[in-house]
Short mmCIF file of N, CA and C in Angstrom, two decimals:
data_model
loop_
_atom_site.label_atom_id
_atom_site.label_comp_id
_atom_site.label_asym_id
_atom_site.label_seq_id
_atom_site.Cartn_x
_atom_site.Cartn_y
_atom_site.Cartn_z
N MET A 1 148.97 18.62 -27.71
CA MET A 1 149.92 18.24 -28.72
C MET A 1 149.67 19.00 -30.03
N GLN A 2 148.39 19.06 -30.45
CA GLN A 2 148.06 19.75 -31.69
C GLN A 2 148.34 21.25 -31.55
N GLN A 3 148.05 21.83 -30.39
CA GLN A 3 148.33 23.25 -30.19
C GLN A 3 149.82 23.52 -30.28
N THR A 4 150.63 22.59 -29.79
CA THR A 4 152.07 22.74 -29.87
C THR A 4 152.53 22.74 -31.33
N ARG A 5 151.94 21.84 -32.13
CA ARG A 5 152.30 21.79 -33.55
C ARG A 5 151.89 23.06 -34.27
N ILE A 6 150.69 23.56 -33.97
CA ILE A 6 150.21 24.78 -34.61
C ILE A 6 151.09 25.96 -34.19
N PHE A 7 151.42 26.03 -32.91
CA PHE A 7 152.29 27.10 -32.43
C PHE A 7 153.66 27.01 -33.11
N GLY A 8 154.19 25.81 -33.22
CA GLY A 8 155.49 25.62 -33.88
C GLY A 8 155.44 26.04 -35.33
N MET A 9 154.34 25.69 -36.00
CA MET A 9 154.17 26.09 -37.40
C MET A 9 154.07 27.60 -37.53
N ALA A 10 153.27 28.20 -36.66
CA ALA A 10 153.12 29.67 -36.70
C ALA A 10 154.47 30.34 -36.47
N LEU A 11 155.25 29.81 -35.54
CA LEU A 11 156.56 30.36 -35.25
C LEU A 11 157.49 30.22 -36.46
N ALA A 12 157.43 29.06 -37.13
CA ALA A 12 158.26 28.84 -38.30
C ALA A 12 157.89 29.78 -39.44
N VAL A 13 156.58 29.96 -39.67
CA VAL A 13 156.13 30.87 -40.72
C VAL A 13 156.55 32.31 -40.39
N ALA A 14 156.41 32.70 -39.13
CA ALA A 14 156.81 34.04 -38.72
C ALA A 14 158.31 34.26 -38.94
N ALA A 15 159.10 33.23 -38.65
CA ALA A 15 160.55 33.33 -38.85
C ALA A 15 160.88 33.47 -40.33
N LEU A 16 160.18 32.72 -41.18
CA LEU A 16 160.40 32.84 -42.63
C LEU A 16 160.05 34.24 -43.12
N ILE A 17 158.94 34.74 -42.64
CA ILE A 17 158.49 36.07 -43.04
C ILE A 17 159.49 37.13 -42.57
N ALA A 18 159.92 37.02 -41.33
CA ALA A 18 160.86 38.00 -40.78
C ALA A 18 162.20 37.95 -41.51
N ALA A 19 162.63 36.77 -41.89
CA ALA A 19 163.93 36.62 -42.53
C ALA A 19 163.96 37.22 -43.93
N THR A 20 162.83 37.36 -44.57
CA THR A 20 162.82 37.87 -45.94
C THR A 20 163.13 39.36 -46.03
N GLY A 21 162.96 40.10 -44.96
CA GLY A 21 163.18 41.54 -45.04
C GLY A 21 164.11 42.10 -43.99
N CYS A 22 164.89 41.26 -43.34
CA CYS A 22 165.71 41.73 -42.23
C CYS A 22 167.07 42.27 -42.65
N ALA A 23 167.61 41.83 -43.74
CA ALA A 23 168.96 42.23 -44.12
C ALA A 23 168.99 43.69 -44.55
N SER A 24 169.98 44.41 -44.06
CA SER A 24 170.14 45.81 -44.42
C SER A 24 171.61 46.15 -44.45
N SER A 25 172.02 47.00 -45.38
CA SER A 25 173.42 47.34 -45.49
C SER A 25 173.81 48.50 -44.58
N SER A 26 172.84 49.19 -43.99
CA SER A 26 173.15 50.30 -43.10
C SER A 26 172.77 49.94 -41.67
N SER A 27 173.31 50.71 -40.73
CA SER A 27 172.99 50.45 -39.33
C SER A 27 171.78 51.26 -38.86
N LYS A 28 171.21 52.07 -39.74
CA LYS A 28 170.02 52.86 -39.40
C LYS A 28 168.77 51.99 -39.43
N ALA A 29 167.91 52.20 -38.47
CA ALA A 29 166.64 51.50 -38.44
C ALA A 29 165.62 52.32 -39.23
N ILE A 30 164.85 51.65 -40.06
CA ILE A 30 163.82 52.31 -40.85
C ILE A 30 162.48 51.73 -40.42
N LEU A 31 161.59 52.61 -40.03
CA LEU A 31 160.27 52.19 -39.60
C LEU A 31 159.35 52.12 -40.80
N GLN A 32 158.73 50.96 -41.00
CA GLN A 32 157.76 50.80 -42.07
C GLN A 32 156.39 50.69 -41.44
N GLU A 33 155.40 51.26 -42.11
CA GLU A 33 154.04 51.19 -41.59
C GLU A 33 153.53 49.76 -41.59
N SER A 34 153.76 49.03 -42.65
CA SER A 34 153.32 47.64 -42.70
C SER A 34 154.11 46.89 -43.76
N THR A 35 154.11 45.60 -43.62
CA THR A 35 154.72 44.74 -44.61
C THR A 35 153.59 43.95 -45.26
N ARG A 36 153.53 43.98 -46.55
CA ARG A 36 152.45 43.30 -47.28
C ARG A 36 152.95 41.94 -47.74
N ILE A 37 152.34 40.91 -47.24
CA ILE A 37 152.64 39.56 -47.68
C ILE A 37 151.42 39.06 -48.43
N THR A 38 151.64 38.59 -49.62
CA THR A 38 150.52 38.18 -50.46
C THR A 38 149.96 36.84 -50.01
N LYS A 39 148.73 36.60 -50.41
CA LYS A 39 148.11 35.29 -50.14
C LYS A 39 148.94 34.20 -50.80
N GLY A 40 149.44 34.47 -51.97
CA GLY A 40 150.26 33.48 -52.69
C GLY A 40 151.48 33.08 -51.89
N GLN A 41 152.16 34.06 -51.30
CA GLN A 41 153.34 33.76 -50.48
C GLN A 41 152.95 32.96 -49.25
N GLU A 42 151.85 33.36 -48.60
CA GLU A 42 151.37 32.62 -47.43
C GLU A 42 151.04 31.18 -47.80
N LEU A 43 150.37 31.00 -48.95
CA LEU A 43 150.02 29.65 -49.38
C LEU A 43 151.26 28.83 -49.72
N ASN A 44 152.24 29.46 -50.36
CA ASN A 44 153.50 28.76 -50.65
C ASN A 44 154.18 28.31 -49.35
N ASP A 45 154.22 29.18 -48.36
CA ASP A 45 154.80 28.83 -47.06
C ASP A 45 154.03 27.69 -46.42
N LEU A 46 152.72 27.73 -46.54
CA LEU A 46 151.86 26.70 -45.98
C LEU A 46 152.12 25.35 -46.66
N ILE A 47 152.25 25.37 -47.98
CA ILE A 47 152.53 24.14 -48.72
C ILE A 47 153.88 23.56 -48.30
N ARG A 48 154.89 24.42 -48.17
CA ARG A 48 156.21 23.94 -47.73
C ARG A 48 156.14 23.32 -46.36
N ALA A 49 155.38 23.94 -45.46
CA ALA A 49 155.24 23.40 -44.10
C ALA A 49 154.58 22.02 -44.14
N LYS A 50 153.61 21.85 -45.00
CA LYS A 50 152.94 20.54 -45.13
C LYS A 50 153.90 19.51 -45.70
N GLN A 51 154.68 19.91 -46.69
CA GLN A 51 155.61 18.99 -47.34
C GLN A 51 156.68 18.47 -46.39
N VAL A 52 157.08 19.29 -45.43
CA VAL A 52 158.11 18.83 -44.48
C VAL A 52 157.50 18.15 -43.26
N GLY A 53 156.18 18.02 -43.25
CA GLY A 53 155.52 17.28 -42.18
C GLY A 53 155.16 18.10 -40.95
N ALA A 54 155.21 19.42 -41.07
CA ALA A 54 154.87 20.27 -39.93
C ALA A 54 153.36 20.40 -39.72
N LEU A 55 152.58 20.02 -40.73
CA LEU A 55 151.12 20.11 -40.67
C LEU A 55 150.48 18.81 -41.12
N THR A 56 149.35 18.49 -40.51
CA THR A 56 148.54 17.39 -41.01
C THR A 56 147.68 17.91 -42.16
N ASP A 57 147.01 17.00 -42.87
CA ASP A 57 146.12 17.43 -43.96
C ASP A 57 145.01 18.33 -43.43
N ASP A 58 144.45 17.98 -42.28
CA ASP A 58 143.36 18.79 -41.70
C ASP A 58 143.86 20.17 -41.28
N GLU A 59 145.03 20.24 -40.66
CA GLU A 59 145.59 21.54 -40.25
C GLU A 59 145.86 22.40 -41.48
N PHE A 60 146.43 21.79 -42.51
CA PHE A 60 146.72 22.51 -43.75
C PHE A 60 145.44 23.09 -44.35
N GLU A 61 144.41 22.27 -44.45
CA GLU A 61 143.16 22.71 -45.06
C GLU A 61 142.51 23.82 -44.25
N SER A 62 142.54 23.70 -42.94
CA SER A 62 141.96 24.73 -42.08
C SER A 62 142.69 26.07 -42.26
N LEU A 63 144.01 26.04 -42.25
CA LEU A 63 144.79 27.27 -42.42
C LEU A 63 144.62 27.83 -43.83
N ARG A 64 144.55 26.95 -44.84
CA ARG A 64 144.35 27.41 -46.22
C ARG A 64 143.03 28.16 -46.35
N ARG A 65 141.96 27.60 -45.74
CA ARG A 65 140.66 28.27 -45.80
C ARG A 65 140.71 29.63 -45.11
N THR A 66 141.42 29.70 -43.97
CA THR A 66 141.55 30.98 -43.26
C THR A 66 142.23 32.02 -44.13
N ILE A 67 143.30 31.63 -44.79
CA ILE A 67 144.02 32.55 -45.67
C ILE A 67 143.13 33.02 -46.82
N MET A 68 142.42 32.09 -47.42
CA MET A 68 141.60 32.44 -48.58
C MET A 68 140.40 33.32 -48.22
N LYS A 69 139.94 33.29 -46.98
CA LYS A 69 138.81 34.13 -46.56
C LYS A 69 139.20 35.58 -46.35
N ARG A 70 140.49 35.82 -46.13
CA ARG A 70 140.94 37.20 -45.88
C ARG A 70 140.86 38.04 -47.15
N PRO A 71 140.58 39.33 -46.98
CA PRO A 71 140.55 40.21 -48.15
C PRO A 71 141.96 40.35 -48.74
N ASN A 72 142.02 40.70 -50.00
CA ASN A 72 143.32 40.84 -50.68
C ASN A 72 144.15 41.93 -50.11
#
């Protein structure tokens, strides 16, 4: 059950991330080397997920610690 919630949360965060840069006015595909998402944006997404009940307090804290351990 918990793995399903975590997977659902990861899928929701991935969808939010993907939706922020998908719109384009041309039909040409542009290849980017990487997309930089800041820790702040990840934390904001995490907070929103907790607020809507997608995460428990323990899941939130665990994911928050993981994000904060990553290099900038």
